[in-house]
GROMACS .gro file of C-alpha atoms in nm:
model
  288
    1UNK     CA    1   0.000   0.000   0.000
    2UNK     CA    2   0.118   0.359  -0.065
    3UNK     CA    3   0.162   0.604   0.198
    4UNK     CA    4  -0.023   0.883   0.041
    5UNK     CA    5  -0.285   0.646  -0.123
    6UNK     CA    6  -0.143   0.741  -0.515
    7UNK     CA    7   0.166   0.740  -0.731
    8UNK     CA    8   0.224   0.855  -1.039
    9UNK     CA    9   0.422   0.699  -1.366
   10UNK     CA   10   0.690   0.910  -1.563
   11UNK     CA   11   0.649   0.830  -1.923
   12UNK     CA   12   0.980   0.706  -2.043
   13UNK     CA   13   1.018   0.951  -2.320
   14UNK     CA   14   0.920   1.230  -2.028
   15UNK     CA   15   0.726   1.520  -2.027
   16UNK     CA   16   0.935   1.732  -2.235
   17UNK     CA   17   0.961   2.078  -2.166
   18UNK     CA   18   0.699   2.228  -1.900
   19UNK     CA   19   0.655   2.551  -1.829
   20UNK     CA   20   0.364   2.510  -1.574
   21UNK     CA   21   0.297   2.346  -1.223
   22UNK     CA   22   0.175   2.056  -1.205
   23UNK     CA   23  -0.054   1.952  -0.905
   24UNK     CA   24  -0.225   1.672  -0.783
   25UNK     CA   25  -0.480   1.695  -0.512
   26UNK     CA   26  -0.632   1.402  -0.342
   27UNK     CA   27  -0.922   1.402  -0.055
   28UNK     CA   28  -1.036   1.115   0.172
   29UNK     CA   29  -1.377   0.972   0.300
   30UNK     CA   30  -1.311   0.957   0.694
   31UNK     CA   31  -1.230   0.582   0.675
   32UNK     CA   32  -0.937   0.662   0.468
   33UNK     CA   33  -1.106   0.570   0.116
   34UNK     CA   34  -0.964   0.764  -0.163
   35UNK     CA   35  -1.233   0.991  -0.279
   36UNK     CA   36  -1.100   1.256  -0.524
   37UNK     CA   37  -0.805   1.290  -0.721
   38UNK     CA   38  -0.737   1.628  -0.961
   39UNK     CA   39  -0.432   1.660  -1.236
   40UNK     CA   40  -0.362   1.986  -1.288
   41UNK     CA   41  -0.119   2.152  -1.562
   42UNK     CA   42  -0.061   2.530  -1.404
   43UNK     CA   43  -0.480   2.633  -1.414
   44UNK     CA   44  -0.547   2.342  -1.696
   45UNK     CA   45  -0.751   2.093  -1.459
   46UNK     CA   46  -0.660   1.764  -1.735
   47UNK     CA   47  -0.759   1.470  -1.490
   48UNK     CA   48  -1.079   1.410  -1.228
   49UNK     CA   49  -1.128   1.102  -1.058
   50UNK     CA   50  -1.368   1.110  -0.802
   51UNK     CA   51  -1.556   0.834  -0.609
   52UNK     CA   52  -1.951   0.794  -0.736
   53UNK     CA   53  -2.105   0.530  -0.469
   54UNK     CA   54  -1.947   0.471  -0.167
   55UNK     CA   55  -2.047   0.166   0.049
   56UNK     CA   56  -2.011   0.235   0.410
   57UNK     CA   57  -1.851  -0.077   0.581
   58UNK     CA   58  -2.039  -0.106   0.937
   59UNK     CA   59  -1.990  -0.442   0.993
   60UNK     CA   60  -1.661  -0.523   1.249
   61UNK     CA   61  -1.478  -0.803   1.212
   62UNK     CA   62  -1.592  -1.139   1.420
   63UNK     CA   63  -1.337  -1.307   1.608
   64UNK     CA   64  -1.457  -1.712   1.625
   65UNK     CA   65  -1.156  -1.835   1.803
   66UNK     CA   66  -0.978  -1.714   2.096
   67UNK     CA   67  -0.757  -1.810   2.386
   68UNK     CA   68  -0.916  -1.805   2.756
   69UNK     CA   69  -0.735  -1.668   3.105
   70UNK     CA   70  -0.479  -1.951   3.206
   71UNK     CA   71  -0.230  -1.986   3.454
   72UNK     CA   72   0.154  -2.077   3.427
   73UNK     CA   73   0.441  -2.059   3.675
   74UNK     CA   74   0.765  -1.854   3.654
   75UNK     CA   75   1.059  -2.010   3.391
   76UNK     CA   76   0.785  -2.121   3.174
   77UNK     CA   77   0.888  -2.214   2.808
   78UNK     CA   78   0.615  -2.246   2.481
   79UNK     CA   79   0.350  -2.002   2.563
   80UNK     CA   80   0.174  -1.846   2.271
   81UNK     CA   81  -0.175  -1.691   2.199
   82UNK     CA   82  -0.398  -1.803   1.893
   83UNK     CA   83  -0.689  -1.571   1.714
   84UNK     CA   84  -0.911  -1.635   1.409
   85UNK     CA   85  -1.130  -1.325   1.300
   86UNK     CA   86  -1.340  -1.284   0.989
   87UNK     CA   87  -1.461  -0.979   0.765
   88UNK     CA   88  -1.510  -0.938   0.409
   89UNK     CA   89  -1.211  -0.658   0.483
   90UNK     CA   90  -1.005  -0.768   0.631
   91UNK     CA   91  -0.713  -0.487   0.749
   92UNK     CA   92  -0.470  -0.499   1.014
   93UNK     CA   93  -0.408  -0.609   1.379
   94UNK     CA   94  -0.247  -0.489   1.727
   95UNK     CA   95  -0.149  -0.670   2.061
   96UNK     CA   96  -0.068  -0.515   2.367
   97UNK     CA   97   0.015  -0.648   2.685
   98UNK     CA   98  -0.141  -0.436   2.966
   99UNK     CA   99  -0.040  -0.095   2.796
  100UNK     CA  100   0.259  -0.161   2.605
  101UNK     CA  101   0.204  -0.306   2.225
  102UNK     CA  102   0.404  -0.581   2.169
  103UNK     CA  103   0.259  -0.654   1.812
  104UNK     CA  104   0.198  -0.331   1.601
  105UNK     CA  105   0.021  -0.289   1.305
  106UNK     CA  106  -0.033  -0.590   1.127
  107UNK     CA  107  -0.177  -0.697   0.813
  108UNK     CA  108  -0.429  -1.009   0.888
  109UNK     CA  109  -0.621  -1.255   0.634
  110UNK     CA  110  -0.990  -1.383   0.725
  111UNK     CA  111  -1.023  -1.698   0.875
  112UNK     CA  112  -0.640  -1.728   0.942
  113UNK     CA  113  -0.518  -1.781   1.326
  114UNK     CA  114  -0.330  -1.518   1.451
  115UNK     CA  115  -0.046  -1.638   1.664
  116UNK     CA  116   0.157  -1.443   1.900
  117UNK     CA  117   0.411  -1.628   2.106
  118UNK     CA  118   0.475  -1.510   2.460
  119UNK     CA  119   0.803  -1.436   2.563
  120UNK     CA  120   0.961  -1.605   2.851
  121UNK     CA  121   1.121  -1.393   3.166
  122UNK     CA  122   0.803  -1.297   3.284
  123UNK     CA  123   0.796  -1.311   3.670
  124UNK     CA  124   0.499  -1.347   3.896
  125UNK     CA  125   0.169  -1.187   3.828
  126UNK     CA  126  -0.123  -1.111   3.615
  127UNK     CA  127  -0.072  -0.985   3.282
  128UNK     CA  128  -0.355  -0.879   3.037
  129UNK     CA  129  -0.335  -0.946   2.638
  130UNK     CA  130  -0.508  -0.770   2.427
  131UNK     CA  131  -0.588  -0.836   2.015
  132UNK     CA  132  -0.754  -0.533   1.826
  133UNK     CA  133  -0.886  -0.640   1.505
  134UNK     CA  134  -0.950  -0.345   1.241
  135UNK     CA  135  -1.098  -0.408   0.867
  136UNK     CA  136  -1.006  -0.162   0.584
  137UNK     CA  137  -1.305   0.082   0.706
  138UNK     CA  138  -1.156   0.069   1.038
  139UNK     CA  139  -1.443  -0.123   1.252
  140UNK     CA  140  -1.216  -0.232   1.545
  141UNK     CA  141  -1.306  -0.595   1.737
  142UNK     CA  142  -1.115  -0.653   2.019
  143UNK     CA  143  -1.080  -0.951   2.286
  144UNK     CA  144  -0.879  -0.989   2.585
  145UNK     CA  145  -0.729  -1.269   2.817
  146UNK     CA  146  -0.512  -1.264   3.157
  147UNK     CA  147  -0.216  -1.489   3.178
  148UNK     CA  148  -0.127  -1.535   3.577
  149UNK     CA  149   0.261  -1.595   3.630
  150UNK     CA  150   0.302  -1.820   3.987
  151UNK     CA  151   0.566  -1.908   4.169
  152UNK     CA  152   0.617  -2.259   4.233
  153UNK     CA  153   0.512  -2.356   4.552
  154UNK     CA  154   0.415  -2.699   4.728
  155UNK     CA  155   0.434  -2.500   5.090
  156UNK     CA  156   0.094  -2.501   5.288
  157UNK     CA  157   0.009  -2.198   5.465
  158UNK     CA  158   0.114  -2.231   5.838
  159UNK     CA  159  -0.182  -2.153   6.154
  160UNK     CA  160   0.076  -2.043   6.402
  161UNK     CA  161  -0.196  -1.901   6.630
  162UNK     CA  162  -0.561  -2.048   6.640
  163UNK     CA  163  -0.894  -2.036   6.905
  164UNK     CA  164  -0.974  -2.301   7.194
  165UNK     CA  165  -1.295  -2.463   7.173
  166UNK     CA  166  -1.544  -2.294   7.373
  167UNK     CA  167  -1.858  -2.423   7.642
  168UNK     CA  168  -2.041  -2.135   7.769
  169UNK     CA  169  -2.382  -2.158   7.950
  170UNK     CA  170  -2.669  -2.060   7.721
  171UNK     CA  171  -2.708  -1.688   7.698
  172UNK     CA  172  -2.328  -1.652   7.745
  173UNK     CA  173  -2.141  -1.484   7.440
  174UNK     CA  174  -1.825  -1.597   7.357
  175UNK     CA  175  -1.554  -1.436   7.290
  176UNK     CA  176  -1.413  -1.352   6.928
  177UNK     CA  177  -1.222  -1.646   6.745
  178UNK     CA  178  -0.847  -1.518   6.645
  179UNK     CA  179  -0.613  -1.743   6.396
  180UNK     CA  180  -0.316  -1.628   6.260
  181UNK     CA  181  -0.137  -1.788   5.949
  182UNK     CA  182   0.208  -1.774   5.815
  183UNK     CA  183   0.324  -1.810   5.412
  184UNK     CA  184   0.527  -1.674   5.159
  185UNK     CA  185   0.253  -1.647   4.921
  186UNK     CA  186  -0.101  -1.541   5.110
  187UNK     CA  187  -0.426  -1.602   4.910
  188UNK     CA  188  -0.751  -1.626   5.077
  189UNK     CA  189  -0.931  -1.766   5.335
  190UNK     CA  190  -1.277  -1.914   5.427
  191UNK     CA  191  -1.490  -1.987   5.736
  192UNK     CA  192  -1.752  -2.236   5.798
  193UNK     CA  193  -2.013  -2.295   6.011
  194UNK     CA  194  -2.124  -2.656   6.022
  195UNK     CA  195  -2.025  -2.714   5.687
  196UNK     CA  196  -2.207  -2.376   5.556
  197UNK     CA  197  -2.003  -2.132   5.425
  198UNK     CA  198  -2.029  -1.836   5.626
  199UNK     CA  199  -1.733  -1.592   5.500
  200UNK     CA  200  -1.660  -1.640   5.135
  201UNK     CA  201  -1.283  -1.588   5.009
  202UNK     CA  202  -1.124  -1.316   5.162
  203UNK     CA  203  -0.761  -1.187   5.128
  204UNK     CA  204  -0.511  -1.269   5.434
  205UNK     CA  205  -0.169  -1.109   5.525
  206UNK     CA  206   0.103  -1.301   5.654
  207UNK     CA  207   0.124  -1.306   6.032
  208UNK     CA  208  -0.162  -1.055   6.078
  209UNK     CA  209  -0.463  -1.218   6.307
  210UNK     CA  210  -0.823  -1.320   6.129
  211UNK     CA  211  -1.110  -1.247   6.384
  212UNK     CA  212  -1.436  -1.368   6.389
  213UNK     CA  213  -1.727  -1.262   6.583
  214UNK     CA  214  -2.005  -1.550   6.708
  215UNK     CA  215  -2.320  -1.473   6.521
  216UNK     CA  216  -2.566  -1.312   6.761
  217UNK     CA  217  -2.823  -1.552   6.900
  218UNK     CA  218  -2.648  -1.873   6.865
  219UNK     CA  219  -2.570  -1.844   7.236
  220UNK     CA  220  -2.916  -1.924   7.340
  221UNK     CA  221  -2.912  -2.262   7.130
  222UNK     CA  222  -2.826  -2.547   7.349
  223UNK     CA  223  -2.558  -2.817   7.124
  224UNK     CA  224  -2.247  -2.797   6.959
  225UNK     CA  225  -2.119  -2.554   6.679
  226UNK     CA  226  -1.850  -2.598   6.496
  227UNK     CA  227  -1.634  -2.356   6.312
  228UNK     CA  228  -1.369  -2.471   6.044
  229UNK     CA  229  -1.146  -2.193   5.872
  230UNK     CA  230  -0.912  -2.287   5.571
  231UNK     CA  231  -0.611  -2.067   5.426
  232UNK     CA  232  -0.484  -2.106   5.136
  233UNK     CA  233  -0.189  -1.937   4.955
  234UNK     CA  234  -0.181  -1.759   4.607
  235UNK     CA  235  -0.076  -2.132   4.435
  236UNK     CA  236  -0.363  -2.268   4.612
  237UNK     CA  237  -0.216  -2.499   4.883
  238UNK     CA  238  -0.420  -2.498   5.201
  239UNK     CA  239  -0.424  -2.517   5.595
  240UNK     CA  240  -0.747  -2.555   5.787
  241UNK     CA  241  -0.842  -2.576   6.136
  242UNK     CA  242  -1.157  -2.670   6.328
  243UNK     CA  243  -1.317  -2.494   6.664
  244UNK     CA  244  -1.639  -2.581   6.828
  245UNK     CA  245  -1.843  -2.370   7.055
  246UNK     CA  246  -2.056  -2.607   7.306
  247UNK     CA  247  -2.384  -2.396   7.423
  248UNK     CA  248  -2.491  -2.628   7.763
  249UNK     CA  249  -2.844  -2.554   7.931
  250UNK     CA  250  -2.885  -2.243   8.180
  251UNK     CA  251  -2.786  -2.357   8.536
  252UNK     CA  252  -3.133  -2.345   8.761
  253UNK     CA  253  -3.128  -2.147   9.041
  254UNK     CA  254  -3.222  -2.278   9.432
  255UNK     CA  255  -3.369  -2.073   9.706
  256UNK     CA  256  -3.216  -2.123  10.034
  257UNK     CA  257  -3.453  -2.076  10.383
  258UNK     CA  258  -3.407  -1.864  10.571
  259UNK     CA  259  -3.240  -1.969  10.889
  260UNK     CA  260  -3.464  -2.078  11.183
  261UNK     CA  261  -3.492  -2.029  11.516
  262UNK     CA  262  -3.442  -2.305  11.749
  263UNK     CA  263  -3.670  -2.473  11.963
  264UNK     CA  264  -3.979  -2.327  11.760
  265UNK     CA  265  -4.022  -2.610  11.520
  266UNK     CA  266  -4.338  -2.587  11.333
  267UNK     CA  267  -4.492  -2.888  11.506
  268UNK     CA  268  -4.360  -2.718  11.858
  269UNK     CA  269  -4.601  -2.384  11.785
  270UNK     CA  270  -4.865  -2.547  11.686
  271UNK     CA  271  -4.902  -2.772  12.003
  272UNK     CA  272  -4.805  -2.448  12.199
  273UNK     CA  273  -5.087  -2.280  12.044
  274UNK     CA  274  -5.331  -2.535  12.095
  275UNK     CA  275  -5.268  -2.604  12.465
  276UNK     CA  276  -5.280  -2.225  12.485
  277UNK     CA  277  -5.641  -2.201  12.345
  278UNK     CA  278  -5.774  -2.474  12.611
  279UNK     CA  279  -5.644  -2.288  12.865
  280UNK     CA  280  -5.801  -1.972  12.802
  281UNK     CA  281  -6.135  -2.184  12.764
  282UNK     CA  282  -6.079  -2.333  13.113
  283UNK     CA  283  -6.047  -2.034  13.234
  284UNK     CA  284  -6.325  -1.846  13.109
  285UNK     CA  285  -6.541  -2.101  13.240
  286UNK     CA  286  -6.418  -2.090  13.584
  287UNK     CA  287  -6.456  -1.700  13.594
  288UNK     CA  288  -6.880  -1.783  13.551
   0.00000   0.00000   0.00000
């Protein structure tokens, strides 16, 4: 293709003498189709091309194959990337890697795979590829993929801190559960209650605690509850550790007597008042 979009042919015998400028003008549609084209001898115009019809191309090129986010670890070897896109225009092509192009512009054919082989010396983390696809109108299609550089790393994570189990009497809340983990690598972690999921994959630092507070109202419920958290690093080897929180029955509560006093047993008064009574009958009758 020609940098200015025309050229123009000498004759071999020349053009003889010429005592006028000649100038060529050419314009563009905004898609970079040539449009017009004048010849001009001094103020003779001697040649007009000009587009009649001109098809607008709105259709962007479909991509029908493409690579997926994958995962490889540091000193890898043979990595590439494979695209197929189609268009009846087919132009050219750009990749980048995060921001920096590491394929520039590119002529592509339809239906042919586009392969880009990654270099090696890549060290760990995520990098983002991305394939822009432009036909000769300039409709762009683009697709992108994340390629995750680990370290290798057969290490578990290491619980160098972790909770008691727990019996409180119902209505008693616990205190917080505190585990700490150790690895080169941190990931995420997880908590369980019986089995159920009850904190979803959250980051973890090295050495800094993970608290986690009792849900409110499962103090009152009389059993056992257990509580399993599991670390796991950035390669995705794991630690895990189980706690259980044992809920017993409220203790009853007695009443204690009070003290009495002694020599007035209940049966004592009662045969104290009754002897009493006849008396004061006896009495009353003698005093008639």
């Amino acid at each position: 293709a020609l940098a200015d979009g025309y050229s123009i042919y000498v004759p071999i015998a020349g053009f003889e003498n010429n005592t006028k400028t000649i100038t060529i003008n050419a314009t563009y549609t905004s898609t970079g189709v040539l449009n017009k084209t004048t010849f001009e001898y001094g103020a003779d115009l001697l040649y007009t091309y000009e587009l009649d019809i001109y098809s607008v191309d709105g259709a962007a090129p479909v991509i029908i194959d493409s690579p997926s986010d994958f995962t490889v670890f540091e000193g890898y070897t043979g990595e590439s990337l494979s695209w197929t896109a189609t268009d009846a225009y087919a132009g050219n092509y750009t990749i980048t890697r995060d921001v920096t192009t590491v394929v520039t512009t590119t002529n592509w054919t339809s239906g042919t795979p586009v392969v880009y082989n990654i270099p090696g010396g890549l060290i760990q983390g995520v990098y983002e590829f991305t394939i822009n696809f432009k036909d000769t109108s300039l409709n762009p299609t683009t697709h992108s993929l994340n390629m995750t550089v680990l370290i290798p790393d057969t290490t578990d994570p290491v619980i160098t801190s972790s909770p008691a189990d727990v019996v409180v009497e119902s209505g008693v809340y616990p205190a917080d559960f505190s585990w700490t983990a150790t690895d080169a690598n941190p990931g995420t972690y997880t908590i369980s209650r019986n089995g159920t999921i009850v904190v979803g994959a959250t980051s973890w630092t090295s050495g800094s605690p993970v608290n986690y507070s009792i849900e409110g109202g499962l103090q009152y419920i009389v059993g056992v509850t257990t509580y399993e958290i599991t670390f796991s690093d950035f390669i995705g080897n794991s630690v895990s550790d189980t706690v259980t929180m044992t809920v017993n029955p409220m203790t009853p509560t007695t009443t204690t007597p009070p003290p009495r006093i002694p020599g007035f047993e209940p049966l004592i008064v009662i045969g104290i008042f009754v002897i009493g009574s006849i008396s004061l009958l006896a009495w009353k009758k003698k005093k008639k």
